[in-house]
Coordinates of C-alpha atoms and ligand atoms in Angstrom, one line a residue:
M14 CA -9.8 -93.6 1.1
D15 CA -8.8 -93.0 3.9
G16 CA -9.1 -96.9 5.2
Y17 CA -12.6 -96.6 5.4
A18 CA -14.8 -99.3 4.3
F19 CA -18.4 -98.9 4.0
K20 CA -21.1 -102.0 4.9
K21 CA -22.1 -104.6 2.0
E22 CA -24.4 -106.2 4.6
S23 CA -27.9 -105.8 2.9
L24 CA -29.5 -102.2 4.5
E25 CA -32.7 -103.9 5.1
L26 CA -30.8 -105.7 7.8
T27 CA -30.3 -103.1 10.5
Y28 CA -32.9 -100.9 9.0
E29 CA -36.7 -100.4 8.0
V30 CA -36.3 -98.1 5.0
G31 CA -39.8 -95.7 4.8
D32 CA -41.3 -93.4 2.4
D33 CA -39.1 -90.8 0.4
I34 CA -38.6 -86.8 1.9
G35 CA -36.2 -86.3 -1.0
S36 CA -34.9 -85.6 -3.9
G37 CA -31.2 -84.5 -5.1
N38 CA -28.0 -85.1 -7.9
F39 CA -29.1 -88.5 -8.8
A40 CA -29.8 -89.1 -5.2
V41 CA -33.1 -90.3 -3.0
V42 CA -33.3 -89.6 0.7
R43 CA -35.5 -91.7 2.2
R44 CA -36.9 -92.2 6.3
V45 CA -35.6 -95.0 8.2
T46 CA -36.2 -97.2 11.4
Y47 CA -33.2 -98.2 13.6
R48 CA -35.0 -101.5 13.5
D49 CA -33.5 -102.0 17.4
S50 CA -33.9 -99.3 18.6
G51 CA -37.2 -97.4 16.6
Q52 CA -34.8 -94.6 15.8
E53 CA -35.5 -92.9 12.7
Y54 CA -32.9 -91.1 10.4
A55 CA -32.7 -90.0 7.5
A56 CA -31.0 -92.3 4.1
K57 CA -29.2 -90.7 1.2
F58 CA -29.6 -92.9 -1.9
I59 CA -26.9 -92.0 -4.2
R60 CA -26.6 -94.1 -7.3
K61 CA -23.2 -95.1 -8.3
R62 CA -22.4 -93.7 -12.5
R63 CA -22.1 -97.9 -14.0
G64 CA -19.2 -97.8 -16.7
G65 CA -18.9 -94.9 -18.6
G66 CA -22.3 -94.1 -18.6
R67 CA -23.2 -89.8 -17.2
K68 CA -26.8 -91.1 -15.0
G69 CA -25.4 -91.2 -10.9
A70 CA -22.0 -89.6 -9.3
R71 CA -18.4 -90.3 -9.3
M72 CA -17.2 -93.0 -6.9
E73 CA -14.0 -89.7 -6.2
D74 CA -17.3 -87.2 -5.6
I75 CA -19.4 -90.1 -2.6
H76 CA -15.8 -91.1 -1.1
K77 CA -15.2 -87.2 -0.8
E78 CA -18.3 -86.3 0.2
I79 CA -18.3 -88.8 3.0
S80 CA -14.9 -87.9 4.2
I81 CA -15.9 -84.6 4.6
L82 CA -19.3 -86.0 6.0
R83 CA -16.8 -88.0 8.9
S84 CA -14.6 -84.9 9.3
L85 CA -16.9 -82.7 10.8
D86 CA -18.8 -83.0 14.1
H87 CA -21.5 -79.9 15.2
R88 CA -24.2 -78.3 16.5
N89 CA -25.5 -76.9 12.8
V90 CA -24.2 -79.3 10.5
I91 CA -25.8 -83.0 10.1
S92 CA -24.5 -85.9 11.4
L93 CA -23.3 -89.2 9.0
Y94 CA -23.7 -92.5 11.1
E95 CA -23.3 -95.1 8.9
V96 CA -22.6 -96.1 5.3
F97 CA -23.5 -99.3 3.4
E98 CA -23.1 -100.2 -0.6
T99 CA -24.7 -102.4 -2.8
S100 CA -23.9 -102.7 -7.0
Q101 CA -26.4 -99.9 -7.2
E102 CA -25.7 -97.0 -4.3
V103 CA -24.2 -95.7 -1.9
I104 CA -26.2 -94.9 1.2
L105 CA -25.4 -92.6 3.5
I106 CA -27.5 -92.5 7.0
L107 CA -28.4 -89.4 8.4
E108 CA -29.1 -87.6 11.1
L109 CA -33.1 -86.5 10.2
V110 CA -34.0 -83.4 10.3
T111 CA -38.3 -83.1 10.0
G112 CA -38.7 -78.5 10.8
G113 CA -38.4 -78.9 6.7
E114 CA -36.2 -76.1 5.0
L115 CA -34.9 -72.5 5.6
F116 CA -36.8 -71.6 2.4
D117 CA -40.6 -72.5 3.3
H118 CA -39.7 -71.2 6.0
I119 CA -39.5 -67.8 4.4
S120 CA -42.1 -68.6 1.7
R121 CA -44.7 -68.7 5.0
K122 CA -43.1 -65.5 5.9
D123 CA -42.7 -63.9 3.3
H124 CA -39.8 -62.7 5.4
L125 CA -38.2 -62.4 8.3
G126 CA -37.8 -60.1 10.8
E127 CA -33.9 -58.9 12.0
E128 CA -33.9 -60.5 14.7
E129 CA -35.2 -64.0 13.4
A130 CA -33.3 -63.5 10.9
S131 CA -29.9 -62.8 12.9
A132 CA -30.2 -66.1 14.7
F133 CA -30.8 -67.9 11.7
I134 CA -27.5 -66.6 10.2
G135 CA -25.6 -66.3 13.6
Q136 CA -26.1 -69.9 14.1
I137 CA -25.6 -71.3 9.3
L138 CA -22.3 -69.0 10.9
H139 CA -20.9 -71.6 13.8
G140 CA -21.8 -74.4 12.0
L141 CA -19.9 -72.7 8.4
K142 CA -16.6 -71.4 11.3
H143 CA -16.4 -75.6 11.6
L144 CA -16.5 -76.0 8.3
H145 CA -14.0 -73.0 7.3
D146 CA -11.0 -73.8 10.4
N147 CA -11.3 -77.2 9.1
N148 CA -10.4 -76.0 5.6
I149 CA -13.7 -77.5 3.7
A150 CA -16.5 -74.7 1.7
H151 CA -19.8 -75.9 1.1
L152 CA -20.2 -74.1 -1.9
D153 CA -24.1 -75.4 -2.0
L154 CA -25.3 -72.9 0.5
K155 CA -29.2 -71.8 0.0
P156 CA -31.5 -71.8 1.8
E157 CA -32.9 -75.0 0.3
N158 CA -29.9 -76.9 1.9
I159 CA -30.6 -74.8 5.4
M160 CA -32.7 -76.9 7.5
L161 CA -34.2 -76.9 10.6
L162 CA -34.7 -79.1 12.8
D163 CA -37.9 -79.6 13.4
R164 CA -40.9 -78.0 13.7
N165 CA -41.0 -75.5 16.3
S166 CA -37.1 -75.4 16.5
Q167 CA -35.3 -72.4 15.8
S168 CA -32.2 -74.9 15.1
I169 CA -30.6 -75.7 11.8
K170 CA -28.3 -77.6 10.5
L171 CA -26.3 -77.0 7.1
I172 CA -27.5 -80.4 4.9
D173 CA -26.0 -81.4 1.0
F174 CA -22.2 -81.1 0.7
G175 CA -22.1 -82.5 -2.9
L176 CA -20.2 -79.9 -3.9
A177 CA -18.5 -79.3 -0.6
Q178 CA -14.3 -79.0 -0.8
R179 CA -11.3 -79.2 1.2
I180 CA -9.7 -76.6 0.1
S181 CA -6.0 -75.5 0.7
E182 CA -3.3 -73.1 -1.1
K183 CA -1.2 -76.0 -2.4
E184 CA -4.5 -76.6 -5.0
D185 CA -6.4 -74.7 -7.5
I186 CA -9.7 -75.3 -7.4
R187 CA -12.5 -73.6 -9.7
A188 CA -16.0 -75.1 -10.7
L189 CA -19.0 -72.7 -12.9
M190 CA -21.2 -75.1 -10.0
G191 CA -24.1 -74.5 -7.4
T192 CA -27.3 -72.2 -8.3
A193 CA -27.2 -69.6 -10.2
E194 CA -28.6 -66.7 -7.7
F195 CA -26.5 -67.7 -5.3
I196 CA -22.7 -68.6 -7.0
A197 CA -20.5 -65.4 -6.0
P198 CA -18.4 -63.1 -8.7
E199 CA -15.4 -65.8 -9.3
V200 CA -17.5 -69.0 -9.9
V201 CA -18.8 -67.4 -12.2
S202 CA -15.7 -66.5 -14.2
Y203 CA -14.3 -70.0 -13.6
E204 CA -11.7 -68.3 -11.2
R205 CA -9.8 -69.7 -8.2
L206 CA -12.6 -70.8 -5.2
S207 CA -11.5 -70.3 -2.1
L208 CA -13.7 -70.6 2.0
A209 CA -14.7 -66.8 1.0
T210 CA -16.8 -68.6 -2.1
D211 CA -19.3 -69.8 0.4
M212 CA -19.3 -65.6 2.0
W213 CA -20.7 -64.6 -0.7
S214 CA -23.9 -67.4 -0.4
I215 CA -23.7 -65.9 3.2
G216 CA -25.2 -62.3 1.9
V217 CA -27.3 -63.1 -0.4
I218 CA -29.0 -66.0 1.8
T219 CA -30.1 -63.1 4.7
Y220 CA -30.2 -60.7 1.5
I221 CA -33.4 -62.6 1.0
L222 CA -34.6 -63.3 4.7
L223 CA -34.6 -60.0 5.3
S224 CA -36.8 -58.9 1.9
G225 CA -38.2 -62.1 0.4
A226 CA -36.1 -60.9 -2.8
S227 CA -33.1 -62.5 -4.1
P228 CA -30.3 -59.2 -5.0
F229 CA -28.7 -60.4 -8.7
L230 CA -31.1 -62.6 -9.2
G231 CA -32.3 -62.0 -13.4
D232 CA -34.4 -62.9 -16.1
S233 CA -32.4 -65.0 -17.4
Q234 CA -29.8 -67.5 -16.0
Q235 CA -27.0 -64.3 -18.2
E236 CA -28.4 -61.4 -16.3
T237 CA -28.3 -62.9 -13.1
Y238 CA -24.5 -63.9 -13.8
H239 CA -24.2 -60.2 -15.4
N240 CA -26.1 -59.0 -12.3
I241 CA -23.6 -61.0 -9.6
T242 CA -20.3 -60.1 -12.0
A243 CA -21.0 -56.5 -12.0
L244 CA -22.6 -56.3 -8.4
N245 CA -26.0 -54.9 -10.1
Y246 CA -27.8 -54.9 -6.4
E247 CA -29.4 -52.3 -4.4
F248 CA -31.4 -52.3 -1.2
D249 CA -34.7 -51.8 -3.1
Q250 CA -36.4 -49.4 -0.6
E251 CA -39.4 -51.3 -1.3
Y252 CA -38.0 -54.1 1.0
F253 CA -35.6 -52.4 2.8
E254 CA -36.7 -49.3 4.1
N255 CA -37.6 -50.4 7.5
T256 CA -33.9 -52.8 7.2
S257 CA -31.4 -51.6 9.5
D258 CA -28.1 -49.7 8.4
L259 CA -26.3 -52.3 10.4
A260 CA -27.8 -54.9 8.9
K261 CA -27.8 -54.1 5.4
D262 CA -23.6 -52.5 6.4
F263 CA -23.2 -56.7 6.9
I264 CA -24.7 -57.5 3.7
R265 CA -22.2 -55.2 2.0
R266 CA -19.3 -56.4 3.5
L267 CA -19.8 -60.0 1.7
F268 CA -20.6 -58.3 -2.0
V269 CA -17.2 -57.9 -2.5
K270 CA -15.5 -58.9 -5.7
N271 CA -12.4 -59.6 -4.4
P272 CA -12.7 -63.0 -2.4
R273 CA -9.5 -61.6 0.4
K274 CA -11.1 -58.7 1.1
R275 CA -14.6 -59.8 1.7
A276 CA -15.5 -60.6 4.9
T277 CA -14.2 -64.2 6.5
V278 CA -17.3 -66.2 8.4
D279 CA -15.0 -64.5 11.8
D280 CA -16.1 -61.4 11.0
C281 CA -19.8 -61.7 9.9
I282 CA -19.2 -63.7 13.4
N283 CA -18.0 -60.8 15.3
H284 CA -20.0 -58.4 13.1
A285 CA -21.9 -56.0 15.7
W286 CA -25.1 -57.2 13.8
I287 CA -25.0 -60.4 15.1
R288 CA -23.0 -60.9 17.9
P289 CA -25.7 -61.2 21.4
K290 CA -27.8 -58.4 21.1
K291 CA -26.5 -58.4 25.0
Q292 CA -22.8 -57.4 24.7
N293 CA -23.8 -54.3 22.3
E294 CA -25.3 -53.2 24.9
E295 CA -22.4 -53.8 27.6
L296 CA -20.6 -52.1 25.0
Q297 CA -22.5 -48.9 24.7
Ligands
38G357 C1 -25.2 -85.1 3.9 O1 -26.2 -84.6 2.3 C2 -27.3 -84.8 2.6 C3 -28.1 -84.4 3.1 C4 -29.6 -84.6 3.4 C5 -30.3 -84.7 4.6 C6 -30.0 -85.4 5.9 C7 -31.0 -85.1 6.4 C8 -32.2 -85.1 6.5 N1 -33.3 -84.9 6.9 C9 -34.3 -84.8 6.6 C10 -33.9 -84.3 4.9 C11 -34.6 -83.4 4.3 C12 -36.2 -83.9 4.0 C13 -37.0 -83.0 2.7 C14 -35.8 -82.9 1.9 C15 -34.3 -83.4 1.8 C16 -33.7 -82.4 0.3 O2 -34.1 -83.0 -0.5 N2 -34.7 -81.4 -0.2 C17 -32.7 -80.4 1.0 C18 -31.3 -81.5 -0.2 N3 -31.3 -80.3 -1.4 C19 -31.4 -81.6 -2.4 C20 -32.4 -79.5 -1.8 C21 -34.1 -83.7 3.0 N4 -32.4 -84.7 5.4 N5 -31.7 -84.8 4.3 C22 -30.3 -84.2 1.9 C23 -29.6 -84.5 0.7 C24 -27.9 -84.3 0.7 O3 -27.3 -84.8 0.1

């Protein structure tokens, strides 16, 4: 994988390994401290698939995630510093964020005011623009994978690139993956995935930030999938009576079934609900 060797020496020589702080597919995230400086990092320990088993991540998937992370450098995208490898695991040394998941931030407040929601979505869009300008789709955007830099910060970082893919016109990528309530119709229908697949998820995240409700979530995965492919959602007055038409227009432009007609990340960044408000005043 682009000639990138992983360090084979013991991680423990350089880092003191602390507590588990999270977990995901075949991975555990631990807080680690660089012994020489005392600087803290997050270490993602990914279990390697052995032999013909199904447990653990395939090396080609691990290499893809590392290659994607190494090609990104943006204030709203988690940074990868170095990689270690043992016989059982690959260990990613990552920037540590301590503000918790955006999901928890919403849960504490039930939902956010439009200004706070617009500010969060704006940051997510700038991080996502960096991915999309590099033809990388995240493909697992959800509040749990958007973290706050620290407890007092409104700064966010996109994490968890385990499903991320390089998108090209030449290669047709299809997969049923991601978390049901956030996936786009083309994922449900096993059709070609693209950068636009992330934009649908931005619409779902925006809807949740503003209302605390999930637009397509049904009583079963089957019902959720049906709601997505049928675009069966509404701006229920119970949750949206005080939401601006501009915010609803922003969401409507993302809940478009045809990926080619869906708003792009640049369309969203330039949308009046996101564009810095002072510019709006100048335009009036
Ligand atoms: C780059 O890929 C990842 C990064 C991280 C990551 C990077 C920095 C960092 N600082 C703190 C944390 C952290 C703290 C608490 C929980 C979690 C995580 O388990 N929950 C979000 C991940 N997803 C599996 C829901 C992650 N992280 N997590 C987690 C999973 C990843 O796949």
